[in-house]
Structures are given as C-alpha cells and as structure tokens.
Amino acid sequence: NSEGLDVSSGYTVTPVTVLPVSVASQETKNIEVKIQVSPFATDGNITVDGNSTLLDSNTLKEYTSENSLVTALFEVMKPASINIKTISAGKNKVVKGETNLSVQMLLENTGSAIVTISSVTPVFYFNATNISADYTIAANPANVTDIAGGGNATFNFTVSVGNANSINLGVITINGSATGKDQNSNKNVSDDTAATTASWTVIKQAIINAAISVKSDKLPETSINSVK
C-alpha cells in the first residue's frame, strides 16, 4: 500500500493462464491472473508487484524473481453506502387538505466510492402502517443525484395532505426510503430506516357555525279617521 506494507492477505489470486509455461530464451510471455478483493482489504492506493519462480530446463536450477521492473497501481475503495441520518418537517401540526408543507431528508455516504441516487422519498406511518397514499410528495428538482464518498446531501420535498374522509388523523411518523448504486461496483445500496425520524399531527379543518337571530317587536296599531 502507500505506506509500503505488504497487504497481499487482502486478496485471492487465481491464475488464468495454465501453469507451468515454457519460456524460450529471449522470449516474453504474459501470465494472466484473476484477483479477488476481500471485504477486509486495506483501502487506498495499492501497488501491484509480483514474484515468479523459474526452472532452467538445462540445469534444473530454480530462479526466483521478487520485484517487477514495471508495477501496476489501483485504488481500493470502501463500498458506497446510503444512510438516512435525519428526517425533518417544517411543521409539527398540519391540517387535512393542507399543501406546500416542507419535509427534508439528510443522507450520508459512509463509503469511499460515489453513490448515484436512484430514488429517495419520505414515508409516512400511522402506528406501524404505511399511509403514504394519504400524501402527495414532490421532490425538489434541485436535489442532487450523486453523493461523494464520505459526503452527505439534503433532499427537499413539498408535501400535501389529502382531504378525503379516509385520511388518517393523529400523530404521523415520517420516515424515509432511499436507493442507489455504487459507481465503482454498480451494486445496489439502500436504506429504509432513518436514524432520526420526524412526526406531525394531522387535525381536521376548523368548522365555524354562525347563527343569526332577528328580534321582531310587534308595533301598536294606529287608527286613522278620515274626514270627508
């Protein structure tokens, strides 16, 4: 690795070229091997050196080469990950039919490879039941699509509460779901449980009933005598 340590234990090397091979005098041959990286391999820049054992067919004497004239280099990266750190809501009390409510999700990538976000959305629960169908959720077009290794990003959403009679009232927990792909390995990564969730209370719209009363007094009759 970059510190000069032998980290070969983090790799499994399997020859692709069938061994042994014969190499004539002044001849060059390529030996192909397949390398499998262990999940516990040291990350960072890795120099690939090699050693070989050769047998002189005339003298039957063995020769060992432990240092390549030209080495190779690759970077070992921790797999990308998606972790939903926090969910936050702009209000803690909302009304049936209310619109333009703000919900934010903070995501982090604890790996070193870049993660490309495929989908991310708040998820609403009444007790343990997913009631996201009660809501209309619109993602902010400015939300990022990639999160660098070790980085984080905030995703913004505009939410509207439904106005149907079936809309769930009371305390609603706001969790989240996020999926993506490791740009290095193309493997899928996801998270559906926020470390810190949010909540709000859904209430009915206030209804005002106005009663108007008119008091009527009976006026006395007036006699009018006409003179002819």
GROMACS .gro file of C-alpha atoms in nm:
model
  228
    1ASN     CA    1   0.000   0.000   0.000
    2SER     CA    2   0.101   0.368   0.014
    3GLU     CA    3   0.291   0.300   0.338
    4GLY     CA    4   0.499   0.023   0.184
    5LEU     CA    5   0.325  -0.257   0.375
    6ASP     CA    6   0.252  -0.595   0.220
    7VAL     CA    7  -0.128  -0.623   0.210
    8SER     CA    8  -0.145  -0.940  -0.001
    9SER     CA    9  -0.360  -1.113   0.261
   10GLY     CA   10  -0.649  -0.898   0.145
   11TYR     CA   11  -0.653  -1.064  -0.198
   12THR     CA   12  -0.710  -1.403  -0.354
   13VAL     CA   13  -0.501  -1.456  -0.667
   14THR     CA   14  -0.604  -1.725  -0.916
   15PRO     CA   15  -0.401  -1.796  -1.234
   16VAL     CA   16  -0.596  -1.771  -1.558
   17THR     CA   17  -0.301  -1.884  -1.766
   18VAL     CA   18  -0.242  -2.257  -1.729
   19LEU     CA   19   0.083  -2.314  -1.543
   20PRO     CA   20   0.359  -2.411  -1.584
   21VAL     CA   21   0.451  -2.243  -1.913
   22SER     CA   22   0.766  -2.270  -2.115
   23VAL     CA   23   0.955  -1.951  -2.199
   24ALA     CA   24   1.227  -1.972  -2.463
   25SER     CA   25   1.548  -1.773  -2.444
   26GLN     CA   26   1.484  -1.401  -2.512
   27GLU     CA   27   1.110  -1.467  -2.520
   28THR     CA   28   0.846  -1.269  -2.331
   29LYS     CA   29   0.520  -1.418  -2.215
   30ASN     CA   30   0.227  -1.269  -2.026
   31ILE     CA   31   0.085  -1.458  -1.731
   32GLU     CA   32  -0.275  -1.362  -1.659
   33VAL     CA   33  -0.420  -1.386  -1.310
   34LYS     CA   34  -0.758  -1.303  -1.160
   35ILE     CA   35  -0.763  -1.102  -0.836
   36GLN     CA   36  -1.050  -1.113  -0.589
   37VAL     CA   37  -1.057  -0.831  -0.334
   38SER     CA   38  -1.155  -0.925   0.021
   39PRO     CA   39  -1.417  -0.710   0.201
   40PHE     CA   40  -1.145  -0.655   0.462
   41ALA     CA   41  -0.877  -0.541   0.216
   42THR     CA   42  -0.691  -0.222   0.301
   43ASP     CA   43  -0.839   0.072   0.112
   44GLY     CA   44  -0.637   0.335  -0.070
   45ASN     CA   45  -0.378   0.323  -0.348
   46ILE     CA   46  -0.232  -0.025  -0.390
   47THR     CA   47   0.084  -0.109  -0.585
   48VAL     CA   48   0.072  -0.446  -0.759
   49ASP     CA   49   0.412  -0.615  -0.767
   50GLY     CA   50   0.481  -0.982  -0.828
   51ASN     CA   51   0.717  -1.272  -0.790
   52SER     CA   52   0.781  -1.576  -1.003
   53THR     CA   53   0.975  -1.899  -0.984
   54LEU     CA   54   1.150  -2.029  -1.295
   55LEU     CA   55   1.320  -2.360  -1.367
   56ASP     CA   56   1.615  -2.374  -1.605
   57SER     CA   57   1.537  -2.674  -1.824
   58ASN     CA   58   1.907  -2.736  -1.888
   59THR     CA   59   2.047  -2.717  -1.535
   60LEU     CA   60   1.718  -2.782  -1.348
   61LYS     CA   61   1.815  -2.494  -1.124
   62GLU     CA   62   1.536  -2.271  -0.984
   63TYR     CA   63   1.545  -1.894  -1.005
   64THR     CA   64   1.314  -1.657  -0.820
   65SER     CA   65   1.221  -1.304  -0.920
   66GLU     CA   66   1.063  -1.092  -0.646
   67ASN     CA   67   1.047  -0.743  -0.797
   68SER     CA   68   0.881  -0.635  -1.118
   69LEU     CA   69   1.056  -0.389  -1.348
   70VAL     CA   70   0.717  -0.224  -1.406
   71THR     CA   71   0.447  -0.232  -1.139
   72ALA     CA   72   0.076  -0.159  -1.163
   73LEU     CA   73  -0.141   0.060  -0.944
   74PHE     CA   74  -0.507   0.054  -0.847
   75GLU     CA   75  -0.725   0.213  -0.582
   76VAL     CA   76  -0.925   0.007  -0.338
   77MET     CA   77  -1.239   0.188  -0.228
   78LYS     CA   78  -1.482   0.115   0.052
   79PRO     CA   79  -1.820   0.026  -0.100
   80ALA     CA   80  -2.065   0.315  -0.125
   81SER     CA   81  -2.350   0.317   0.122
   82ILE     CA   82  -2.669   0.513   0.183
   83ASN     CA   83  -2.763   0.605   0.537
   84ILE     CA   84  -3.065   0.822   0.615
   85LYS     CA   85  -2.941   1.034   0.904
   86THR     CA   86  -3.235   1.261   0.981
   87ILE     CA   87  -3.587   1.347   0.866
   88SER     CA   88  -3.719   1.694   0.948
   89ALA     CA   89  -4.058   1.857   0.891
   90GLY     CA   90  -4.134   2.226   0.865
   91LYS     CA   91  -4.441   2.200   1.094
   92ASN     CA   92  -4.545   1.977   1.382
   93LYS     CA   93  -4.920   2.023   1.332
   94VAL     CA   94  -5.091   2.010   0.992
   95VAL     CA   95  -5.449   2.019   0.868
   96LYS     CA   96  -5.631   1.783   0.631
   97GLY     CA   97  -5.604   1.927   0.281
   98GLU     CA   98  -5.303   2.147   0.367
   99THR     CA   99  -5.050   2.199   0.088
  100ASN     CA  100  -4.690   2.320   0.041
  101LEU     CA  101  -4.556   2.151   0.352
  102SER     CA  102  -4.178   2.111   0.378
  103VAL     CA  103  -4.002   1.779   0.452
  104GLN     CA  104  -3.625   1.729   0.438
  105MET     CA  105  -3.410   1.416   0.437
  106LEU     CA  106  -3.037   1.419   0.517
  107LEU     CA  107  -2.848   1.129   0.356
  108GLU     CA  108  -2.483   1.030   0.403
  109ASN     CA  109  -2.245   0.801   0.217
  110THR     CA  110  -2.009   0.632   0.462
  111GLY     CA  111  -1.816   0.453   0.186
  112SER     CA  112  -1.543   0.598  -0.033
  113ALA     CA  113  -1.698   0.521  -0.372
  114ILE     CA  114  -1.953   0.764  -0.518
  115VAL     CA  115  -2.317   0.661  -0.484
  116THR     CA  116  -2.567   0.756  -0.755
  117ILE     CA  117  -2.914   0.808  -0.611
  118SER     CA  118  -3.191   0.613  -0.786
  119SER     CA  119  -3.483   0.710  -0.563
  120VAL     CA  120  -3.544   0.889  -0.235
  121THR     CA  121  -3.874   0.975  -0.067
  122PRO     CA  122  -4.031   1.038   0.273
  123VAL     CA  123  -4.251   0.754   0.401
  124PHE     CA  124  -4.545   0.822   0.635
  125TYR     CA  125  -4.663   0.585   0.907
  126PHE     CA  126  -4.969   0.581   1.132
  127ASN     CA  127  -4.862   0.347   1.410
  128ALA     CA  128  -4.687   0.075   1.207
  129THR     CA  129  -4.897   0.115   0.890
  130ASN     CA  130  -4.757   0.282   0.581
  131ILE     CA  131  -5.008   0.554   0.490
  132SER     CA  132  -4.800   0.737   0.228
  133ALA     CA  133  -5.101   0.716  -0.005
  134ASP     CA  134  -5.258   0.990   0.212
  135TYR     CA  135  -4.998   1.235   0.079
  136THR     CA  136  -4.880   1.389  -0.247
  137ILE     CA  137  -4.500   1.417  -0.246
  138ALA     CA  138  -4.299   1.628  -0.491
  139ALA     CA  139  -3.917   1.619  -0.490
  140ASN     CA  140  -3.727   1.943  -0.540
  141PRO     CA  141  -3.571   1.935  -0.891
  142ALA     CA  142  -3.250   2.078  -0.739
  143ASN     CA  143  -3.191   1.763  -0.532
  144VAL     CA  144  -2.851   1.609  -0.613
  145THR     CA  145  -2.809   1.277  -0.795
  146ASP     CA  146  -2.466   1.177  -0.658
  147ILE     CA  147  -2.314   1.171  -0.310
  148ALA     CA  148  -1.935   1.153  -0.288
  149GLY     CA  149  -1.762   0.908  -0.057
  150GLY     CA  150  -1.773   1.039   0.298
  151GLY     CA  151  -2.020   1.311   0.196
  152ASN     CA  152  -2.381   1.393   0.272
  153ALA     CA  153  -2.667   1.573   0.100
  154THR     CA  154  -3.004   1.721   0.194
  155PHE     CA  155  -3.309   1.627  -0.014
  156ASN     CA  156  -3.608   1.863  -0.009
  157PHE     CA  157  -3.972   1.772  -0.069
  158THR     CA  158  -4.303   1.956  -0.091
  159VAL     CA  159  -4.588   1.759   0.064
  160SER     CA  160  -4.966   1.797   0.052
  161VAL     CA  161  -5.208   1.624   0.288
  162GLY     CA  162  -5.509   1.455   0.129
  163ASN     CA  163  -5.859   1.580   0.206
  164ALA     CA  164  -6.059   1.259   0.180
  165ASN     CA  165  -6.265   1.128   0.470
  166SER     CA  166  -6.027   0.831   0.494
  167ILE     CA  167  -5.721   1.047   0.573
  168ASN     CA  168  -5.561   0.930   0.897
  169LEU     CA  169  -5.574   1.181   1.181
  170GLY     CA  170  -5.341   1.200   1.480
  171VAL     CA  171  -4.965   1.161   1.520
  172ILE     CA  172  -4.793   1.056   1.197
  173THR     CA  173  -4.431   0.933   1.193
  174ILE     CA  174  -4.222   1.046   0.896
  175ASN     CA  175  -3.950   0.800   0.798
  176GLY     CA  176  -3.779   0.762   0.460
  177SER     CA  177  -3.654   0.532   0.187
  178ALA     CA  178  -3.351   0.572  -0.040
  179THR     CA  179  -3.186   0.354  -0.305
  180GLY     CA  180  -2.881   0.399  -0.523
  181LYS     CA  181  -2.584   0.236  -0.696
  182ASP     CA  182  -2.215   0.218  -0.614
  183GLN     CA  183  -2.048   0.385  -0.914
  184ASN     CA  184  -1.743   0.164  -0.870
  185SER     CA  185  -1.904  -0.180  -0.843
  186ASN     CA  186  -2.251  -0.098  -0.982
  187LYS     CA  187  -2.402  -0.278  -0.682
  188ASN     CA  188  -2.733  -0.160  -0.538
  189VAL     CA  189  -2.738   0.005  -0.196
  190SER     CA  190  -3.036   0.120   0.008
  191ASP     CA  191  -3.171   0.230   0.344
  192ASP     CA  192  -3.530   0.243   0.467
  193THR     CA  193  -3.484   0.342   0.832
  194ALA     CA  194  -3.377   0.691   0.937
  195ALA     CA  195  -3.154   0.727   1.241
  196THR     CA  196  -3.377   1.018   1.347
  197THR     CA  197  -3.737   1.037   1.224
  198ALA     CA  198  -3.982   1.329   1.232
  199SER     CA  199  -4.353   1.348   1.312
  200TRP     CA  200  -4.652   1.576   1.282
  201THR     CA  201  -5.010   1.569   1.400
  202VAL     CA  202  -5.288   1.577   1.140
  203ILE     CA  203  -5.606   1.753   1.252
  204LYS     CA  204  -5.939   1.835   1.089
  205GLN     CA  205  -6.009   2.174   0.944
  206ALA     CA  206  -6.192   2.403   1.182
  207ILE     CA  207  -6.561   2.450   1.102
  208ILE     CA  208  -6.733   2.771   1.211
  209ASN     CA  209  -7.108   2.766   1.251
  210ALA     CA  210  -7.269   3.110   1.261
  211ALA     CA  211  -7.621   3.156   1.398
  212ILE     CA  212  -7.810   3.475   1.311
  213SER     CA  213  -8.128   3.571   1.503
  214VAL     CA  214  -8.362   3.861   1.434
  215LYS     CA  215  -8.572   4.001   1.715
  216SER     CA  216  -8.905   4.133   1.598
  217ASP     CA  217  -9.116   4.366   1.817
  218LYS     CA  218  -9.487   4.400   1.744
  219LEU     CA  219  -9.571   4.758   1.673
  220PRO     CA  220  -9.905   4.902   1.802
  221GLU     CA  221 -10.179   4.953   1.553
  222THR     CA  222 -10.266   5.313   1.462
  223SER     CA  223 -10.628   5.427   1.391
  224ILE     CA  224 -10.667   5.674   1.117
  225ASN     CA  225 -11.004   5.862   1.087
  226SER     CA  226 -11.072   6.005   0.754
  227VAL     CA  227 -11.279   6.324   0.723
  228LYS     CA  228 -11.491   6.380   0.420
   0.00000   0.00000   0.00000
